Short mmCIF file of C-alpha atoms and ligand atoms in Angstrom, two decimals:
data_model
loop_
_atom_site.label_atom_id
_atom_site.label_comp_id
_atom_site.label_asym_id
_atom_site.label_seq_id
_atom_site.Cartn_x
_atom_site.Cartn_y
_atom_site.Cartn_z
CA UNK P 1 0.00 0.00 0.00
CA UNK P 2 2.70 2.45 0.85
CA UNK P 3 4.03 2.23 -2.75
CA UNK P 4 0.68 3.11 -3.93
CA UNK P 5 0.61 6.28 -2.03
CA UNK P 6 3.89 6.83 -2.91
CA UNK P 7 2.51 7.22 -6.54
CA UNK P 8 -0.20 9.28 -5.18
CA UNK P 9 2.44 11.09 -4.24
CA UNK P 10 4.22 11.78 -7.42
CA UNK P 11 1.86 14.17 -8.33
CA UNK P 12 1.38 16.26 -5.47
CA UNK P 13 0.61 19.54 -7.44
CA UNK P 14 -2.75 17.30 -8.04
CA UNK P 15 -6.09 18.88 -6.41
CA UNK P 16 -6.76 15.68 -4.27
CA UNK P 17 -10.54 14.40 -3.72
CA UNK P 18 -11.52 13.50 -0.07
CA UNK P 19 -10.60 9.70 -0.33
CA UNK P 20 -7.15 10.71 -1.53
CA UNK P 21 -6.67 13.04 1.35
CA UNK P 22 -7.63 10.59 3.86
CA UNK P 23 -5.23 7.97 2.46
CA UNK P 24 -2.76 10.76 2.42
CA UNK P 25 -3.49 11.52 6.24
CA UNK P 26 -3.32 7.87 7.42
CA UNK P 27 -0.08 7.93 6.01
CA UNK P 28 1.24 10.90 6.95
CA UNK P 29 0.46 9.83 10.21
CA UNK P 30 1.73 6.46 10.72
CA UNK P 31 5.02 8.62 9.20
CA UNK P 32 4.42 11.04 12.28
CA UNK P 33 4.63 7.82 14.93
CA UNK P 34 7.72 6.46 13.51
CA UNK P 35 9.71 9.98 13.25
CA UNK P 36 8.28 10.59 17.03
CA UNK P 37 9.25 7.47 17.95
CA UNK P 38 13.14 7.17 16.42
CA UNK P 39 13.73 10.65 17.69
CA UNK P 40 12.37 10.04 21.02
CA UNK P 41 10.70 13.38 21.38
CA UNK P 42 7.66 16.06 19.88
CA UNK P 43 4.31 16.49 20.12
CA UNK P 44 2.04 13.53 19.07
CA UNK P 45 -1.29 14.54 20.12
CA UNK P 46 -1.72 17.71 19.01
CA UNK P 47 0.24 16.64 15.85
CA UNK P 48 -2.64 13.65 15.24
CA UNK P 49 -5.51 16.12 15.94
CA UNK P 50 -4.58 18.30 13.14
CA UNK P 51 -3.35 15.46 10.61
CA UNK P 52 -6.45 16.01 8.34
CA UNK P 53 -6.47 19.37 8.00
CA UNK P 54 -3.21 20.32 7.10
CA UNK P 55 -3.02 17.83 4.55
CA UNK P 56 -6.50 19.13 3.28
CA UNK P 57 -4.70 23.01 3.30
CA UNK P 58 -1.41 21.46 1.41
CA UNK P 59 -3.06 18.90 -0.93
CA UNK P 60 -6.46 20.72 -1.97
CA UNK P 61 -7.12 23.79 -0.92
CA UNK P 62 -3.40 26.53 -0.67
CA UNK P 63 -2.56 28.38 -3.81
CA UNK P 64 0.85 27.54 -3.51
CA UNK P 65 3.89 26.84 -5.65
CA UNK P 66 6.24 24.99 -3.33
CA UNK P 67 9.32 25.60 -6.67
CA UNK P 68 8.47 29.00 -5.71
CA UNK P 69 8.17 29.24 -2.25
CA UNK P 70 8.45 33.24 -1.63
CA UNK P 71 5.37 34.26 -4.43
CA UNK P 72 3.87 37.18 -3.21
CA UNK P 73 0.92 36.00 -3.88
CA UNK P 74 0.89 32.39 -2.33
CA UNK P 75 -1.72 31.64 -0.26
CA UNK P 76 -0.42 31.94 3.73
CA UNK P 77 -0.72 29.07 6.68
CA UNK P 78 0.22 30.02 10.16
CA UNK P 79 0.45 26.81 12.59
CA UNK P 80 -0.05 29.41 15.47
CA UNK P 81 0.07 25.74 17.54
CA UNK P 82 3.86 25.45 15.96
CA UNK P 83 4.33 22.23 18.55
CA UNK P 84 2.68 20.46 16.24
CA UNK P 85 5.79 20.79 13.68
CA UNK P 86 6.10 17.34 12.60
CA UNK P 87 2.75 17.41 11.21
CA UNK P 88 3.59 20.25 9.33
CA UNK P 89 7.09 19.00 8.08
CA UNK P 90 5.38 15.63 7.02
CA UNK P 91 3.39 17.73 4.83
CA UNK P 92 5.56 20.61 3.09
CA UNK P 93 8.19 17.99 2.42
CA UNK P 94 5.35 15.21 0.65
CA UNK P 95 4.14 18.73 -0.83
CA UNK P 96 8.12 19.42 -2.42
CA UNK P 97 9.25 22.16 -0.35
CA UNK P 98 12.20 20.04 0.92
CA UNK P 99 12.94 16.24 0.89
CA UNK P 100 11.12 13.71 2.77
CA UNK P 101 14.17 11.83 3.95
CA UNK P 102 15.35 15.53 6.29
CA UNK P 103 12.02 14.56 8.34
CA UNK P 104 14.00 12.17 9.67
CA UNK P 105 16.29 14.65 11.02
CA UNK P 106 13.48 15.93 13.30
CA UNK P 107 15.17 18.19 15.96
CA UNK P 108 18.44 16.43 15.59
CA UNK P 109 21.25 18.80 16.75
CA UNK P 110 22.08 20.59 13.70
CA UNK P 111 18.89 19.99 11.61
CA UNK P 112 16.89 22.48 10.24
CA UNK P 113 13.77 20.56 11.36
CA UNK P 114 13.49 21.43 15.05
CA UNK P 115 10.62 21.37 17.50
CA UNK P 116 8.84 24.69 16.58
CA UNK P 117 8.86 25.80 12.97
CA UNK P 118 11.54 28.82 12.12
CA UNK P 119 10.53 30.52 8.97
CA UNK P 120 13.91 31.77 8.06
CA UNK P 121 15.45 28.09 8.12
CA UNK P 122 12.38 26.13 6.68
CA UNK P 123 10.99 26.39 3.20
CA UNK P 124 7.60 27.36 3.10
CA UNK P 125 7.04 27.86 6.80
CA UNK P 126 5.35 31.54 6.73
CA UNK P 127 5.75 32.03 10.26
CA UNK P 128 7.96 31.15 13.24
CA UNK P 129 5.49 29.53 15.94
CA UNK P 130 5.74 27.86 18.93
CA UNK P 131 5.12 30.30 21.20
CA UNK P 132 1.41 29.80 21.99
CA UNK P 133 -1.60 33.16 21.16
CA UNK P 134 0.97 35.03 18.51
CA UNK P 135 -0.74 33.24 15.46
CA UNK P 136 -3.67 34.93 14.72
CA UNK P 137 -2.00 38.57 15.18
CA UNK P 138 0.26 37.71 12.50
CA UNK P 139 -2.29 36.43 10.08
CA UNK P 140 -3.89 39.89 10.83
CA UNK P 141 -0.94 41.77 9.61
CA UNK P 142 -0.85 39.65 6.70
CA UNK P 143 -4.33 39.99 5.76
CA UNK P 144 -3.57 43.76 6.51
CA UNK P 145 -1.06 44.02 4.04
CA UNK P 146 -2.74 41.99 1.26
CA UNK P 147 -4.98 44.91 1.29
CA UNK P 148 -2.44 47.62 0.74
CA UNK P 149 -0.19 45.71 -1.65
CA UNK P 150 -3.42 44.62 -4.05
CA UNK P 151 -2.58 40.92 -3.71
CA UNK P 152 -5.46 38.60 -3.37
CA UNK P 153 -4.07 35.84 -1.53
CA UNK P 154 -6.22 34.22 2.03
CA UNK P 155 -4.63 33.68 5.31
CA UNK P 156 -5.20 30.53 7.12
CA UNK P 157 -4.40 30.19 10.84
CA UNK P 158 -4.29 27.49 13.15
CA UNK P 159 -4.53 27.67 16.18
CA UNK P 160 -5.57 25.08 19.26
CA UNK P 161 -7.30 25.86 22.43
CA UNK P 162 -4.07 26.92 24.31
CA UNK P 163 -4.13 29.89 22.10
CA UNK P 164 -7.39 31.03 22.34
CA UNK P 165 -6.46 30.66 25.99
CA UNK P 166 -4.01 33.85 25.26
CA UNK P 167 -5.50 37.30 25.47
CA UNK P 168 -3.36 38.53 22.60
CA UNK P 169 -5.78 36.23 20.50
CA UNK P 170 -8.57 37.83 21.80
CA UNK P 171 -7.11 41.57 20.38
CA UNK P 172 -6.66 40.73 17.48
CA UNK P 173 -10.06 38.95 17.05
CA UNK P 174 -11.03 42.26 17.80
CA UNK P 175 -8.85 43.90 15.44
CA UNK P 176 -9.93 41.73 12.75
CA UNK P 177 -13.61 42.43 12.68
CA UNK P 178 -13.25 46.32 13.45
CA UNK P 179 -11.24 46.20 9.82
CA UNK P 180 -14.11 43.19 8.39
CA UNK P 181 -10.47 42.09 7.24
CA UNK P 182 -11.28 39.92 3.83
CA UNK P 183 -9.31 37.14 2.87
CA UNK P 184 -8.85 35.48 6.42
CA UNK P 185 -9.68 32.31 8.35
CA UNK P 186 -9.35 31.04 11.69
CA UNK P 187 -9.37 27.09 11.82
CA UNK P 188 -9.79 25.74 15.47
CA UNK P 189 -8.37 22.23 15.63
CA UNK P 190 -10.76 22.11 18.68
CA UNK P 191 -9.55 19.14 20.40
CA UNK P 192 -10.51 20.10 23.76
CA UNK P 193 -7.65 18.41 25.54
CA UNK P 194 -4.40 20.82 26.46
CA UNK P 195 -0.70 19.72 27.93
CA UNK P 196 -1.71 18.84 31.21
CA UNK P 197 -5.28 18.44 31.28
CA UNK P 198 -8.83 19.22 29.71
CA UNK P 199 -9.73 22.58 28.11
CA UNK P 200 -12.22 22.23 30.43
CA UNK P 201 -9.73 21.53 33.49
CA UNK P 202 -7.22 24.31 32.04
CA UNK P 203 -9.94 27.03 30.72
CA UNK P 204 -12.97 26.60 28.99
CA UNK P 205 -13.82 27.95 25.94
CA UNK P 206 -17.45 27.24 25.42
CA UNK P 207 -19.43 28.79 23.59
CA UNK P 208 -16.86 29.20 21.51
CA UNK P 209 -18.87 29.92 18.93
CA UNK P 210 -21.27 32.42 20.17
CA UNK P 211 -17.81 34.09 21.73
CA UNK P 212 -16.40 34.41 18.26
CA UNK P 213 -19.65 35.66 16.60
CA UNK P 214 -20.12 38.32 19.52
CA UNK P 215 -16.28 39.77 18.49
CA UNK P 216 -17.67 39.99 14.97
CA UNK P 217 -16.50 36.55 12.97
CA UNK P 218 -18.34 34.82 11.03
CA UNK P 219 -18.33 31.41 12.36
CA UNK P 220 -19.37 28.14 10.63
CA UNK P 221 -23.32 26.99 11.84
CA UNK P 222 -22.93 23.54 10.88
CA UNK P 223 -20.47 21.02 12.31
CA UNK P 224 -17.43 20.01 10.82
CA UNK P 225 -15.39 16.86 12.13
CA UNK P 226 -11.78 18.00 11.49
CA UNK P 227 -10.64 14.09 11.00
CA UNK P 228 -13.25 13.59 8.31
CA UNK P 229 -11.58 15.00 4.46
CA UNK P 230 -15.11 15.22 3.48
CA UNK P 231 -16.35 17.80 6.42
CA UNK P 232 -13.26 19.28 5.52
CA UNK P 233 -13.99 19.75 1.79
CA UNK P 234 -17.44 20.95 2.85
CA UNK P 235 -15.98 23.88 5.33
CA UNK P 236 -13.92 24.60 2.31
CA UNK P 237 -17.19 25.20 0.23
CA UNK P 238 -18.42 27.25 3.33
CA UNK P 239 -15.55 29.37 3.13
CA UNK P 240 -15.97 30.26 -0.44
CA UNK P 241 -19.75 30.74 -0.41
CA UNK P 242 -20.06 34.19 0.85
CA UNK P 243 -18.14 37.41 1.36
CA UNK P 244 -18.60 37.87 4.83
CA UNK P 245 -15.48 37.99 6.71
CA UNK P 246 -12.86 37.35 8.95
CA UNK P 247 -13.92 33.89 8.73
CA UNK P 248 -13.55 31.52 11.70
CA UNK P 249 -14.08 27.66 11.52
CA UNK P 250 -14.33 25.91 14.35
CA UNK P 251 -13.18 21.92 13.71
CA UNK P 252 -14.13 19.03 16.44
CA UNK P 253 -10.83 16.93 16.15
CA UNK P 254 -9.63 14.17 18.70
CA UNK P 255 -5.96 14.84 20.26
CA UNK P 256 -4.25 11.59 19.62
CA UNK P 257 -6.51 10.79 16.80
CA UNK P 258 -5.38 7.31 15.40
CA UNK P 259 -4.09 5.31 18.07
CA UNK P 260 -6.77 4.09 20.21
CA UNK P 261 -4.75 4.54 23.78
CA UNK P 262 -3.75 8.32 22.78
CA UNK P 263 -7.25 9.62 21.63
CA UNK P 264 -8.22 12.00 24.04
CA UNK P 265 -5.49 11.54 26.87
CA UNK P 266 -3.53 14.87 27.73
CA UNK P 267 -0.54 12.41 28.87
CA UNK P 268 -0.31 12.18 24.89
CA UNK P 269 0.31 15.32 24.57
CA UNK P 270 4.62 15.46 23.91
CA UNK P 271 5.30 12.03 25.82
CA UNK P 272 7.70 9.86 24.35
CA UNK P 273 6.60 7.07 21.98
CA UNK P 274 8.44 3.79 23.92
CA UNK P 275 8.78 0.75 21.99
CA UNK P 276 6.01 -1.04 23.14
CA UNK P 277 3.43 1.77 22.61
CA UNK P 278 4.98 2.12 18.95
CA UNK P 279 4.16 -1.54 18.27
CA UNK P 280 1.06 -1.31 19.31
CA UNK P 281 0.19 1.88 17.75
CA UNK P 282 1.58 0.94 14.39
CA UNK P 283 -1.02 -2.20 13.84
CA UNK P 284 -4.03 0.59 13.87
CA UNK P 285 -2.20 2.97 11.77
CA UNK P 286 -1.17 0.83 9.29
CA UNK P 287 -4.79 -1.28 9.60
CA UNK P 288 -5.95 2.63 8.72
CA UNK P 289 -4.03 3.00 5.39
CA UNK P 290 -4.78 -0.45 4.59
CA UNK P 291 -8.66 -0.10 4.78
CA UNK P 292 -8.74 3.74 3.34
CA UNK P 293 -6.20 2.64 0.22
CA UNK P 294 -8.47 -0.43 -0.36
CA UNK P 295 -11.29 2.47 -0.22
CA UNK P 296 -9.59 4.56 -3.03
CA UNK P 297 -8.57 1.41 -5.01
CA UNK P 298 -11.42 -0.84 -4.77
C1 TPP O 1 2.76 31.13 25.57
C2 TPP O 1 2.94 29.65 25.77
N1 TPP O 1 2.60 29.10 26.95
C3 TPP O 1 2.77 27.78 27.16
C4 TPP O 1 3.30 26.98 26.17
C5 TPP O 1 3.51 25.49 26.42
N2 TPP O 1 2.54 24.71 25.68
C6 TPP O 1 2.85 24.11 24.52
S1 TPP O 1 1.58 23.30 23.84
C7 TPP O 1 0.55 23.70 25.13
C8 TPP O 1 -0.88 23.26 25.16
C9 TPP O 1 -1.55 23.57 23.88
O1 TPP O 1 -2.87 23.12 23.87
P1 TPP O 1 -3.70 23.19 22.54
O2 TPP O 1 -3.60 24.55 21.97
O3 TPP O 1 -5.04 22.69 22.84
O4 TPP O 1 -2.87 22.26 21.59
P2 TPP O 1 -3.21 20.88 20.91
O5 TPP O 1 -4.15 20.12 21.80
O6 TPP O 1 -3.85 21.19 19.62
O7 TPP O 1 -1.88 20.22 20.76
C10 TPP O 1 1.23 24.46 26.07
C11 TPP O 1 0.62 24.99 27.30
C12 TPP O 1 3.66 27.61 24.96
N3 TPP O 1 4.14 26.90 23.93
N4 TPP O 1 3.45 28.92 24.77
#
């Protein structure tokens, strides 16, 4: 199977459907567990919770060039939650920014590849992250400046709960709808488990959405399942079918998503992957790409 998504792979410029993204997520994933697990460190949880959308962003939805990283008028992606890095790495190299085998290399001493993304080091990392709340003020200024410079590209943020936990996020929120900025969108990968404990434990968010829409977003009415390519597609449509803006989409994701004895556990979080959790985990990820490629293929 993996040589069959390998091929999947050769054309990665290639607007993928929603079967093709969910093959392309299973795999990514089971890719995340063994990096996370040679390395002995990073951020699984998170990193699993957010598997399915960033491959959606990369593989259907960005208007991006990865030959030509630095376009002015590329489509942006901030991973305000930059922790989950090896989520992101496993996607921009499969997408061509830089080779697949340098994931390996994932915070290595030396490598370029290190726990939080560095935009001056990485190809086709927009932003430097890691630091939790600084994502969505940064989208704002670009937004901002798409306006002045006449270039029509979106900004997409991510961003967890922790950083809707910061204040800063709640400025610019502000900020965002006093300008009815166009061309931007908040996705929530709204797990609803934090480092060490529940968003609930930590701080809750609810109504999250009624809290957006009262700072001024408009915020998706239906629910999306941010593991599921097809809700994904569907927010996608949502996105594009008014002009209403900023834009925020909340996404109900599991941390952990994958492997059974990580969904929802905050332990999960950046815990090393020991040998005998990797064997167990890898019979569910690779039973995943088995029944989604037979899916695709059948
Ligand atoms: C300002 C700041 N405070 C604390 C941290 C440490 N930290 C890293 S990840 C995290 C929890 C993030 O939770 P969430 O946003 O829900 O992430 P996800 O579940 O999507 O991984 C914390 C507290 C940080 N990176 N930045």
């Amino acid at each position: 199977m993996d040589a069959k998504v390998k091929t999947l792979l050769e054309n990665p410029n290639k607007k993928m459907n929603s079967d093709e993204l969910s093959l392309l997520s299973a795999f990514f994933r089971k890719n995340m567990w063994d990096v996370l697990h040679q390395r002995g460190t990073g951020h699984w949880g998170g990193s699993a919770s957010s598997t399915e959308l960033i491959t959606s962003l990369y593989f259907n939805r960005l208007n991006i060039e990865p030959k030509n990283p630095k376009d002015k008028k590329r489509d942006r992606f901030i991973l305000s939650k930059g922790h989950a890095s090896i989520n992101l790495y496993t996607v921009l190299a499969n997408r061509g920014y830089f080779p697949v085998e340098d994931v390996k290399t994932f915070r290595q001493f030396g490598s370029y590849l290190q726990g939080h993304p560095c935009m001056t080091k990485i190809l086709g990392v927009d932003m430097s992250t890691g630091a939790l709340g600084h994502g969505l003020s940064i989208g704002l200024g670009m937004a901002l400046a798409s306006k002045l410079s006449d270039d029509s590209y979106c900004t997409y943020v991510m961003t967890g709960e922790g950083c809707l936990n910061e204040g800063q996020s709640w400025e610019a929120l502000m900020m965002a709808s006093k300008y009815k900025v166009k061309n931007l969108v908040l996705m929530i990968d709204y797990n609803k488990v934090q480092l060490d404990g529940t968003m609930e434990e930590i701080m809750p968010l609810d109504n999250l959405k009624d809290k957006l829409t009262a700072f001024g977003w408009h915020v998706n009415n239906e629910k999306y399942d941010g593991n599921k390519t097809s809700d994904i597609l569907s927010s996608f449509d949502w996105i594009d079918s008014d002009d209403i803006w900023p834009k925020a989409v909340i996404y109900d994701t599991i941390k952990g998503k994958g492997v059974s004895f990580t969904e929802g556990k905050n332990t999960w979080h950046g815990k090393v992957i020991d040998d005998e959790s990797y064997e167990k985990g890898l019979i569910e990820l690779q039973k995943d790409i088995q029944e989604k490629g037979v899916r695709l293929w059948k």
